[in-house]
């Protein structure tokens, strides 16, 4: 068990908090969704109440180790200040400049400083100016960051699967380190859900590639009662069983592996559900995420997809079958869309699953959703408030489901 805010004494201390303020900005650098900023308020407000001085650290976008003015955290400092109803100090340009260090040194209890984008420094990701990996440079940068505070708090769930200077190395150079409220909640939900699930336990996995989710499937096969697969991944599984997939997105080099996973599921008596019918089309404009007006769209009669057509969503018979399984599940973990969700015509399966998961939750199931598309789907279905837990970290929640150690958590101090 890692230390939480309740286990550390922050009174009068300078607390460095890693947050995930990687928010979407429009062309005029306005924040289009401030959810990630709002999600950090409980930790910040708690620290201020305990008379700590708060130094916030985040990355934004992929500036690749260079100063990119459009990726400055300045607009975020303004938004955070509005949300908190308090001033937020900000120093532009360089997060470890003499000026940043001076403002940090002069910061009083109850005050807040937001440092500039960490990824303006290539060392944050353990690289040098040429973009080559140099582990030592990460430690030097982490030490510089740590010199501005005394205690480290990890509240950036979106980056805990990365072993970076501000997420992991920094812990070596501070007096104490703990998880913040946001990360604590993520670990509690994801951890308890997977380790002590109410049964039946169902995993719903979708998305483009089997290769991205092999480890998740392998790990979950040891834990769940049923796995439901949708999205393009399903065609690789179906093709591995000799079902024709037309021009669907299939990973031909993963057919053998898909067959092995199906065999493993059988051995472990895990119900492995694949679509029994599909929505197919002969044309998709992937670049503009549209269906050309002359495209032919139809539902198949069974699993097979005819030549010249690709599967783009699960069909109505599949949804009926899936609905029975979702309804009787008591724990549901969902990651990835069941079709080309970005195109309205092909988003029906994903939206329906979102509604089914919300209904099951109303009936007492625990539901955990991760991954950008699945989260958008529950929002689009107007069902997000009914889900037990929506993870703030797509990649991190997936690595958690893989059973991997998360570097940004592993580095923290253990509870005594
Ligand atoms: P992932 O990042 O692996 O969760 O995959 C998400 C992507 O999978 C989305 O952009 C979807 O459009 C895509 N996807 C889902 N179903 C299909 C499909 N049947 N054919 C092609 N792409 C798909």
CSV table of C-alpha atoms and ligand atoms in Angstrom, one decimal:
chain,number,residue,atom,x,y,z
A,1,UNK,CA,0.0,0.0,0.0
A,2,UNK,CA,1.3,3.4,-0.9
A,3,UNK,CA,1.1,6.4,1.4
A,4,UNK,CA,-1.9,8.7,0.8
A,5,UNK,CA,-2.4,12.4,1.7
A,6,UNK,CA,-3.7,11.2,5.1
A,7,UNK,CA,-0.3,9.6,5.9
A,8,UNK,CA,1.9,12.7,5.3
A,9,UNK,CA,2.4,15.9,7.3
A,10,UNK,CA,2.3,18.8,4.8
A,11,UNK,CA,1.8,21.6,7.3
A,12,UNK,CA,4.1,24.6,6.4
A,13,UNK,CA,5.8,22.5,3.7
A,14,UNK,CA,6.4,23.0,0.0
A,15,UNK,CA,4.6,20.3,-1.8
A,16,UNK,CA,5.3,19.4,-5.4
A,17,UNK,CA,2.2,17.9,-7.0
A,18,UNK,CA,2.4,16.1,-10.4
A,19,UNK,CA,-0.9,16.8,-12.1
A,20,UNK,CA,-2.2,15.9,-15.6
A,21,UNK,CA,-3.1,19.2,-17.2
A,22,UNK,CA,-2.8,17.8,-20.7
A,23,UNK,CA,-6.1,19.4,-21.7
A,24,UNK,CA,-7.4,20.1,-25.2
A,25,UNK,CA,-6.9,23.7,-26.5
A,26,UNK,CA,-8.4,25.3,-29.6
A,27,UNK,CA,-6.6,27.4,-32.2
A,28,UNK,CA,-7.0,30.5,-30.0
A,29,UNK,CA,-5.5,28.6,-27.1
A,30,UNK,CA,-8.7,28.4,-25.2
A,31,UNK,CA,-9.3,25.3,-23.1
A,32,UNK,CA,-12.2,23.3,-24.6
A,33,UNK,CA,-12.5,20.9,-21.7
A,34,UNK,CA,-11.3,21.7,-18.2
A,35,UNK,CA,-12.3,18.3,-16.6
A,36,UNK,CA,-8.7,17.3,-15.9
A,37,UNK,CA,-8.0,20.6,-14.2
A,38,UNK,CA,-11.2,20.4,-12.1
A,39,UNK,CA,-10.3,16.8,-11.1
A,40,UNK,CA,-7.2,18.0,-9.2
A,41,UNK,CA,-9.1,20.5,-7.1
A,42,UNK,CA,-9.7,18.2,-4.1
A,43,UNK,CA,-6.0,17.5,-3.6
A,44,UNK,CA,-5.0,21.2,-4.1
A,45,UNK,CA,-7.7,22.5,-1.8
A,46,UNK,CA,-6.8,19.9,0.9
A,47,UNK,CA,-3.1,20.9,0.7
A,48,UNK,CA,-4.0,24.6,1.0
A,49,UNK,CA,-6.3,23.9,3.9
A,50,UNK,CA,-3.4,22.1,5.6
A,51,UNK,CA,-1.2,25.3,5.2
A,52,UNK,CA,1.1,23.8,2.5
A,53,UNK,CA,2.6,25.8,-0.3
A,54,UNK,CA,1.6,24.1,-3.6
A,55,UNK,CA,3.8,23.8,-6.6
A,56,UNK,CA,2.1,22.1,-9.5
A,57,UNK,CA,3.9,20.4,-12.4
A,58,UNK,CA,2.5,19.1,-15.6
A,59,UNK,CA,3.2,18.5,-19.3
A,60,UNK,CA,1.0,19.6,-22.2
A,61,UNK,CA,1.1,18.1,-25.6
A,62,UNK,CA,4.2,16.8,-27.3
A,63,UNK,CA,6.7,19.8,-27.5
A,64,UNK,CA,9.5,17.2,-28.0
A,65,UNK,CA,12.0,18.9,-25.6
A,66,UNK,CA,11.7,22.4,-27.1
A,67,UNK,CA,9.9,25.5,-26.0
A,68,UNK,CA,6.7,25.7,-28.1
A,69,UNK,CA,4.8,28.8,-27.1
A,70,UNK,CA,1.4,27.3,-28.1
A,71,UNK,CA,2.0,24.6,-25.5
A,72,UNK,CA,2.6,26.9,-22.6
A,73,UNK,CA,0.7,26.2,-19.4
A,74,UNK,CA,-0.2,29.9,-19.1
A,75,UNK,CA,-3.9,29.5,-20.1
A,76,UNK,CA,-4.1,26.6,-17.6
A,77,UNK,CA,-2.9,28.8,-14.8
A,78,UNK,CA,-5.7,31.3,-15.6
A,79,UNK,CA,-8.3,28.5,-15.8
A,80,UNK,CA,-7.1,27.0,-12.5
A,81,UNK,CA,-7.2,30.4,-10.8
A,82,UNK,CA,-10.8,30.8,-11.9
A,83,UNK,CA,-11.8,27.3,-10.7
A,84,UNK,CA,-10.1,27.8,-7.3
A,85,UNK,CA,-11.1,31.4,-6.9
A,86,UNK,CA,-7.5,32.2,-5.9
A,87,UNK,CA,-4.4,33.6,-7.6
A,88,UNK,CA,-2.1,31.0,-9.3
A,89,UNK,CA,1.5,32.2,-9.8
A,90,UNK,CA,3.0,31.2,-13.1
A,91,UNK,CA,6.5,31.7,-14.6
A,92,UNK,CA,6.7,31.2,-18.4
A,93,UNK,CA,9.6,29.8,-20.4
A,94,UNK,CA,11.4,27.3,-18.3
A,95,UNK,CA,10.1,25.3,-15.3
A,96,UNK,CA,13.6,25.2,-13.6
A,97,UNK,CA,14.8,28.7,-14.5
A,98,UNK,CA,16.3,30.9,-11.8
A,99,UNK,CA,13.1,32.8,-11.8
A,100,UNK,CA,10.9,29.7,-11.3
A,101,UNK,CA,13.2,28.6,-8.5
A,102,UNK,CA,13.0,32.1,-6.8
A,103,UNK,CA,9.2,32.2,-7.0
A,104,UNK,CA,9.1,28.7,-5.6
A,105,UNK,CA,11.5,29.6,-2.8
A,106,UNK,CA,9.4,32.7,-1.9
A,107,UNK,CA,6.1,30.8,-2.0
A,108,UNK,CA,4.2,31.0,1.2
A,109,UNK,CA,1.8,28.6,2.9
A,110,UNK,CA,-1.6,28.8,1.1
A,111,UNK,CA,-0.1,30.0,-2.2
A,112,UNK,CA,0.0,28.2,-5.5
A,113,UNK,CA,2.6,28.1,-8.2
A,114,UNK,CA,2.2,26.3,-11.6
A,115,UNK,CA,5.5,25.5,-13.3
A,116,UNK,CA,5.9,25.8,-17.1
A,117,UNK,CA,5.4,22.7,-19.4
A,118,UNK,CA,7.8,20.0,-18.1
A,119,UNK,CA,8.2,18.5,-21.6
A,120,UNK,CA,9.9,21.7,-22.8
A,121,UNK,CA,12.9,19.9,-21.3
A,122,UNK,CA,13.9,16.7,-23.2
A,123,UNK,CA,15.2,15.4,-19.8
A,124,UNK,CA,11.7,15.0,-18.5
A,125,UNK,CA,11.3,11.9,-20.7
A,126,UNK,CA,14.9,10.9,-20.2
A,127,UNK,CA,16.3,12.3,-23.5
A,128,UNK,CA,19.0,14.7,-24.5
A,129,UNK,CA,18.6,17.7,-26.8
A,130,UNK,CA,19.1,15.4,-29.8
A,131,UNK,CA,16.2,13.2,-28.7
A,132,UNK,CA,18.4,10.3,-27.7
A,133,UNK,CA,17.6,8.4,-24.5
A,134,UNK,CA,19.9,9.4,-21.7
A,135,UNK,CA,18.8,8.1,-18.3
A,136,UNK,CA,21.2,10.2,-16.3
A,137,UNK,CA,19.8,13.5,-17.7
A,138,UNK,CA,16.4,12.5,-16.3
A,139,UNK,CA,17.8,12.2,-12.8
A,140,UNK,CA,19.5,15.6,-13.0
A,141,UNK,CA,16.3,17.2,-14.1
A,142,UNK,CA,14.3,15.4,-11.4
A,143,UNK,CA,16.7,16.7,-8.8
A,144,UNK,CA,16.3,20.3,-10.1
A,145,UNK,CA,12.5,19.9,-9.8
A,146,UNK,CA,12.7,18.3,-6.4
A,147,UNK,CA,15.0,21.1,-5.1
A,148,UNK,CA,11.9,23.5,-5.3
A,149,UNK,CA,9.9,21.5,-2.7
A,150,UNK,CA,10.1,19.0,0.1
A,151,UNK,CA,7.3,16.5,-0.5
A,152,UNK,CA,6.0,14.9,-3.7
A,153,UNK,CA,2.3,14.1,-4.4
A,154,UNK,CA,1.4,12.0,-7.4
A,155,UNK,CA,-2.0,13.1,-8.7
A,156,UNK,CA,-1.5,12.6,-12.5
A,157,UNK,CA,-3.1,9.2,-13.2
A,158,UNK,CA,-2.9,9.9,-16.9
A,159,UNK,CA,0.9,9.6,-16.7
A,160,UNK,CA,1.6,7.1,-14.0
A,161,UNK,CA,2.4,4.5,-16.6
A,162,UNK,CA,5.4,6.6,-17.7
A,163,UNK,CA,8.8,6.4,-15.9
A,164,UNK,CA,9.6,10.1,-16.3
A,165,UNK,CA,11.6,12.6,-14.2
A,166,UNK,CA,8.4,14.3,-12.7
A,167,UNK,CA,6.5,11.0,-12.3
A,168,UNK,CA,9.0,8.6,-10.9
A,169,UNK,CA,12.7,9.8,-10.6
A,170,UNK,CA,11.7,12.9,-8.5
A,171,UNK,CA,10.7,10.6,-5.6
A,172,UNK,CA,14.4,9.8,-4.9
A,173,UNK,CA,15.1,13.5,-4.1
A,174,UNK,CA,12.2,14.4,-1.8
A,175,UNK,CA,11.6,13.7,1.9
A,176,UNK,CA,8.3,12.0,1.5
A,177,UNK,CA,5.9,11.0,-1.3
A,178,UNK,CA,2.3,10.0,-1.5
A,179,UNK,CA,-0.7,9.6,-3.9
A,180,UNK,CA,-3.2,12.5,-4.2
A,181,UNK,CA,-7.0,12.0,-4.0
A,182,UNK,CA,-7.5,11.5,-7.7
A,183,UNK,CA,-4.9,8.8,-8.0
A,184,UNK,CA,-6.1,7.2,-4.7
A,185,UNK,CA,-9.6,6.9,-6.1
A,186,UNK,CA,-8.3,5.4,-9.4
A,187,UNK,CA,-6.3,2.8,-7.6
A,188,UNK,CA,-9.1,1.9,-5.3
A,189,UNK,CA,-11.6,1.4,-8.0
A,190,UNK,CA,-9.4,-0.3,-10.5
A,191,UNK,CA,-7.6,-2.4,-7.9
A,192,UNK,CA,-10.6,-3.5,-5.9
A,193,UNK,CA,-12.7,-4.1,-9.0
A,194,UNK,CA,-10.2,-6.4,-10.5
A,195,UNK,CA,-8.9,-8.1,-7.4
A,196,UNK,CA,-12.2,-8.6,-5.5
A,197,UNK,CA,-14.9,-8.5,-8.2
A,198,UNK,CA,-18.5,-9.3,-7.5
A,199,UNK,CA,-19.4,-12.1,-10.0
A,200,UNK,CA,-20.2,-12.6,-12.8
A,201,UNK,CA,-17.2,-10.4,-13.9
A,202,UNK,CA,-17.4,-9.2,-17.5
A,203,UNK,CA,-14.7,-7.4,-19.5
A,204,UNK,CA,-15.7,-5.6,-22.7
A,205,UNK,CA,-12.9,-4.8,-25.0
A,206,UNK,CA,-13.0,-3.0,-28.3
A,207,UNK,CA,-10.9,-0.8,-30.5
A,208,UNK,CA,-8.7,-1.2,-33.5
A,209,UNK,CA,-6.0,-3.7,-32.8
A,210,UNK,CA,-5.7,-7.1,-31.0
A,211,UNK,CA,-1.9,-6.3,-30.7
A,212,UNK,CA,-2.7,-3.4,-28.3
A,213,UNK,CA,-4.8,-5.5,-26.0
A,214,UNK,CA,-3.1,-8.9,-26.0
A,215,UNK,CA,-1.7,-8.4,-22.5
A,216,UNK,CA,-5.0,-7.1,-21.2
A,217,UNK,CA,-6.8,-10.1,-22.6
A,218,UNK,CA,-4.2,-12.6,-21.2
A,219,UNK,CA,-4.3,-11.0,-17.7
A,220,UNK,CA,-8.1,-10.7,-17.6
A,221,UNK,CA,-8.5,-14.4,-18.7
A,222,UNK,CA,-7.3,-15.2,-15.2
A,223,UNK,CA,-9.9,-13.0,-13.5
A,224,UNK,CA,-13.1,-12.6,-15.5
A,225,UNK,CA,-16.1,-14.9,-16.2
A,226,UNK,CA,-16.7,-13.5,-19.6
A,227,UNK,CA,-14.9,-11.4,-22.2
A,228,UNK,CA,-16.9,-9.6,-24.9
A,229,UNK,CA,-14.9,-8.4,-27.9
A,230,UNK,CA,-16.1,-5.8,-30.4
A,231,UNK,CA,-14.4,-3.3,-32.8
A,232,UNK,CA,-12.0,-4.3,-35.5
A,233,UNK,CA,-10.3,-6.7,-33.0
A,234,UNK,CA,-13.3,-9.0,-33.4
A,235,UNK,CA,-12.5,-9.7,-37.1
A,236,UNK,CA,-9.0,-10.9,-36.3
A,237,UNK,CA,-10.6,-13.4,-33.8
A,238,UNK,CA,-13.3,-14.4,-36.3
A,239,UNK,CA,-10.8,-14.9,-39.1
A,240,UNK,CA,-8.7,-17.0,-36.9
A,241,UNK,CA,-11.6,-19.4,-36.7
A,242,UNK,CA,-12.0,-19.5,-40.5
A,243,UNK,CA,-14.8,-16.9,-40.8
A,244,UNK,CA,-14.5,-14.6,-43.8
A,245,UNK,CA,-13.8,-11.0,-42.9
A,246,UNK,CA,-13.9,-9.3,-46.3
A,247,UNK,CA,-11.8,-6.1,-46.3
A,248,UNK,CA,-12.2,-5.5,-42.5
A,249,UNK,CA,-9.2,-4.3,-40.5
A,250,UNK,CA,-7.6,-7.7,-39.7
A,251,UNK,CA,-4.1,-8.2,-38.2
A,252,UNK,CA,-3.1,-11.3,-40.3
A,253,UNK,CA,0.1,-11.7,-38.2
A,254,UNK,CA,-2.0,-12.1,-35.1
A,255,UNK,CA,-4.3,-14.9,-36.3
A,256,UNK,CA,-2.4,-17.6,-34.5
A,257,UNK,CA,-2.3,-15.6,-31.3
A,258,UNK,CA,-6.0,-14.9,-31.5
A,259,UNK,CA,-6.6,-18.7,-31.9
A,260,UNK,CA,-4.4,-19.4,-28.9
A,261,UNK,CA,-6.3,-16.8,-26.8
A,262,UNK,CA,-9.6,-18.4,-27.7
A,263,UNK,CA,-8.2,-21.9,-26.7
A,264,UNK,CA,-7.0,-20.4,-23.4
A,265,UNK,CA,-10.4,-18.9,-22.7
A,266,UNK,CA,-12.0,-22.3,-23.3
A,267,UNK,CA,-9.5,-24.0,-20.9
A,268,UNK,CA,-10.2,-21.4,-18.2
A,269,UNK,CA,-13.9,-21.7,-18.8
A,270,UNK,CA,-14.2,-18.0,-19.7
A,271,UNK,CA,-17.1,-17.2,-21.9
A,272,UNK,CA,-15.5,-15.5,-25.0
A,273,UNK,CA,-18.2,-13.5,-26.8
A,274,UNK,CA,-17.6,-12.4,-30.4
A,275,UNK,CA,-20.2,-10.6,-32.6
A,276,UNK,CA,-22.6,-12.9,-34.4
A,277,UNK,CA,-23.5,-10.3,-37.1
A,278,UNK,CA,-22.1,-7.0,-38.2
A,279,UNK,CA,-22.9,-3.6,-39.9
A,280,UNK,CA,-20.8,-3.6,-43.0
A,281,UNK,CA,-20.0,-1.2,-45.8
A,282,UNK,CA,-18.1,-1.1,-49.1
A,283,UNK,CA,-16.8,2.4,-48.6
A,284,UNK,CA,-15.5,4.5,-45.7
A,285,UNK,CA,-13.7,7.8,-45.9
A,286,UNK,CA,-11.3,7.3,-43.0
A,287,UNK,CA,-9.5,10.6,-43.5
A,288,UNK,CA,-12.6,12.8,-43.1
A,289,UNK,CA,-14.4,10.2,-40.9
A,290,UNK,CA,-17.4,10.1,-43.2
A,291,UNK,CA,-19.4,7.7,-45.2
A,292,UNK,CA,-19.4,8.5,-48.9
A,293,UNK,CA,-23.0,9.2,-50.2
A,294,UNK,CA,-22.7,6.2,-52.6
A,295,UNK,CA,-21.6,3.8,-50.0
A,296,UNK,CA,-23.7,0.6,-49.4
A,297,UNK,CA,-24.4,0.0,-45.7
A,298,UNK,CA,-26.1,-3.1,-44.5
A,299,UNK,CA,-26.3,-5.7,-41.7
A,300,UNK,CA,-25.0,-9.2,-42.3
A,301,UNK,CA,-27.1,-12.3,-41.6
A,302,UNK,CA,-24.4,-14.1,-39.6
A,303,UNK,CA,-20.7,-13.7,-38.7
A,304,UNK,CA,-19.4,-13.9,-42.3
A,305,UNK,CA,-18.6,-10.7,-44.2
A,306,UNK,CA,-18.7,-10.8,-48.0
A,307,UNK,CA,-15.9,-9.8,-50.3
A,308,UNK,CA,-15.5,-6.1,-50.8
A,309,UNK,CA,-17.2,-5.2,-47.6
A,310,UNK,CA,-15.7,-4.3,-44.2
A,311,UNK,CA,-17.2,-4.6,-40.7
A,312,UNK,CA,-17.7,-1.2,-39.1
A,313,UNK,CA,-20.0,-2.0,-36.1
A,314,UNK,CA,-21.6,-4.9,-34.3
A,315,UNK,CA,-25.0,-5.9,-35.7
A,316,UNK,CA,-28.4,-6.1,-34.0
A,317,UNK,CA,-28.3,-9.8,-33.2
A,318,UNK,CA,-25.0,-9.3,-31.5
A,319,UNK,CA,-26.3,-6.5,-29.4
A,320,UNK,CA,-29.3,-8.7,-28.3
A,321,UNK,CA,-26.9,-11.4,-27.3
A,322,UNK,CA,-24.5,-9.0,-25.5
A,323,UNK,CA,-27.4,-7.3,-23.8
A,324,UNK,CA,-28.2,-10.6,-21.9
A,325,UNK,CA,-24.6,-11.0,-20.7
A,326,UNK,CA,-24.2,-7.3,-19.6
A,327,UNK,CA,-27.5,-7.4,-17.8
A,328,UNK,CA,-26.5,-10.3,-15.6
A,329,UNK,CA,-23.0,-9.1,-14.8
A,330,UNK,CA,-22.1,-7.7,-11.4
A,331,UNK,CA,-18.7,-6.2,-12.3
A,332,UNK,CA,-18.0,-4.7,-15.7
A,333,UNK,CA,-14.8,-3.3,-17.0
A,334,UNK,CA,-14.9,-1.6,-20.5
A,335,UNK,CA,-12.2,-0.2,-22.7
A,336,UNK,CA,-12.5,0.5,-26.4
A,337,UNK,CA,-15.3,1.2,-28.9
A,338,UNK,CA,-17.3,-1.6,-30.6
A,339,UNK,CA,-17.2,0.1,-34.0
A,340,UNK,CA,-15.9,3.1,-35.9
A,341,UNK,CA,-17.5,5.2,-33.3
A,342,UNK,CA,-16.3,8.6,-34.7
A,343,UNK,CA,-18.8,8.1,-37.6
A,344,UNK,CA,-22.4,8.5,-36.4
A,345,UNK,CA,-23.8,5.7,-38.6
A,346,UNK,CA,-21.3,3.2,-37.1
A,347,UNK,CA,-21.6,4.4,-33.4
A,348,UNK,CA,-24.8,2.6,-32.6
A,349,UNK,CA,-23.2,-0.5,-31.1
A,350,UNK,CA,-20.9,1.4,-28.8
A,351,UNK,CA,-23.7,3.8,-27.7
A,352,UNK,CA,-26.0,0.8,-27.0
A,353,UNK,CA,-23.2,-0.9,-24.9
A,354,UNK,CA,-22.9,2.4,-23.0
A,355,UNK,CA,-26.6,2.3,-22.2
A,356,UNK,CA,-26.5,-1.3,-21.2
A,357,UNK,CA,-23.6,-0.8,-18.9
A,358,UNK,CA,-25.4,2.1,-17.3
A,359,UNK,CA,-28.5,0.0,-16.8
A,360,UNK,CA,-26.5,-2.8,-15.2
A,361,UNK,CA,-24.9,-0.3,-12.9
A,362,UNK,CA,-28.4,1.1,-11.9
A,363,UNK,CA,-29.2,-2.6,-11.0
A,364,UNK,CA,-26.2,-2.8,-8.7
A,365,UNK,CA,-23.2,-3.7,-10.8
A,366,UNK,CA,-19.9,-2.0,-10.4
A,367,UNK,CA,-18.8,-0.5,-13.7
A,368,UNK,CA,-15.3,0.9,-14.6
A,369,UNK,CA,-14.7,2.6,-18.0
A,370,UNK,CA,-11.4,3.7,-19.4
A,371,UNK,CA,-10.1,4.9,-22.8
A,372,UNK,CA,-11.1,8.1,-24.6
A,373,UNK,CA,-13.7,6.5,-27.0
A,374,UNK,CA,-15.6,4.5,-24.4
A,375,UNK,CA,-15.7,7.5,-22.1
A,376,UNK,CA,-17.1,9.7,-25.0
A,377,UNK,CA,-19.6,7.0,-25.8
A,378,UNK,CA,-21.1,7.0,-22.3
A,379,UNK,CA,-21.2,10.8,-22.4
A,380,UNK,CA,-22.9,10.8,-25.8
A,381,UNK,CA,-25.4,8.3,-24.4
A,382,UNK,CA,-26.0,10.7,-21.5
A,383,UNK,CA,-25.1,7.9,-19.1
A,384,UNK,CA,-21.7,9.0,-17.7
A,385,UNK,CA,-23.2,10.0,-14.3
A,386,UNK,CA,-24.6,6.4,-13.9
A,387,UNK,CA,-21.2,4.7,-14.3
A,388,UNK,CA,-19.4,3.7,-11.0
A,389,UNK,CA,-16.0,5.0,-12.1
A,390,UNK,CA,-14.7,6.7,-15.3
A,391,UNK,CA,-10.9,6.5,-15.3
A,392,UNK,CA,-9.0,9.7,-16.1
A,393,UNK,CA,-6.1,7.7,-17.7
A,394,UNK,CA,-6.7,5.6,-20.8
A,395,UNK,CA,-3.2,4.3,-21.2
A,396,UNK,CA,-2.6,3.9,-17.5
A,397,UNK,CA,-5.9,2.1,-16.9
A,398,UNK,CA,-5.1,-0.3,-19.7
A,399,UNK,CA,-1.7,-1.0,-18.2
A,400,UNK,CA,-3.4,-1.6,-14.9
A,401,UNK,CA,-5.7,-4.1,-16.5
A,402,UNK,CA,-2.6,-5.8,-18.0
A,403,UNK,CA,-1.4,-6.3,-14.4
A,404,UNK,CA,1.7,-4.2,-15.0
A,405,UNK,CA,3.5,-2.2,-12.4
A,406,UNK,CA,2.9,1.5,-12.9
A,407,UNK,CA,6.3,3.4,-12.5
A,408,UNK,CA,4.6,6.5,-11.2
A,409,UNK,CA,3.0,4.5,-8.4
A,410,UNK,CA,5.8,2.0,-7.7
A,411,UNK,CA,8.2,4.8,-6.9
A,412,UNK,CA,6.1,6.3,-4.1
A,413,UNK,CA,6.7,5.7,-0.4
A,414,UNK,CA,5.0,2.6,1.2
A,415,UNK,CA,2.6,3.0,4.1
A,416,UNK,CA,4.4,2.0,7.4
B,1,LIG,P1,-8.2,1.8,-29.7
B,1,LIG,O1,-7.4,3.1,-29.7
B,1,LIG,O2,-7.5,0.6,-29.9
B,1,LIG,O3,-9.2,1.8,-28.5
B,1,LIG,O4,-9.1,2.0,-31.0
B,1,LIG,C1,-10.0,3.0,-31.2
B,1,LIG,C2,-10.3,3.1,-32.7
B,1,LIG,O5,-10.7,1.8,-33.2
B,1,LIG,C3,-11.3,4.1,-33.0
B,1,LIG,O6,-10.7,5.1,-33.7
B,1,LIG,C4,-12.3,3.3,-33.9
B,1,LIG,O7,-12.7,4.1,-35.0
B,1,LIG,C5,-11.5,2.1,-34.3
B,1,LIG,N1,-12.4,1.0,-34.7
B,1,LIG,C6,-13.3,0.4,-34.0
B,1,LIG,N2,-14.0,-0.5,-34.7
B,1,LIG,C7,-13.4,-0.5,-35.9
B,1,LIG,C8,-13.7,-1.2,-37.1
B,1,LIG,N3,-14.6,-2.1,-37.2
B,1,LIG,N4,-12.9,-0.9,-38.2
B,1,LIG,C9,-11.9,0.0,-38.1
B,1,LIG,N5,-11.7,0.7,-37.0
B,1,LIG,C10,-12.4,0.5,-35.9
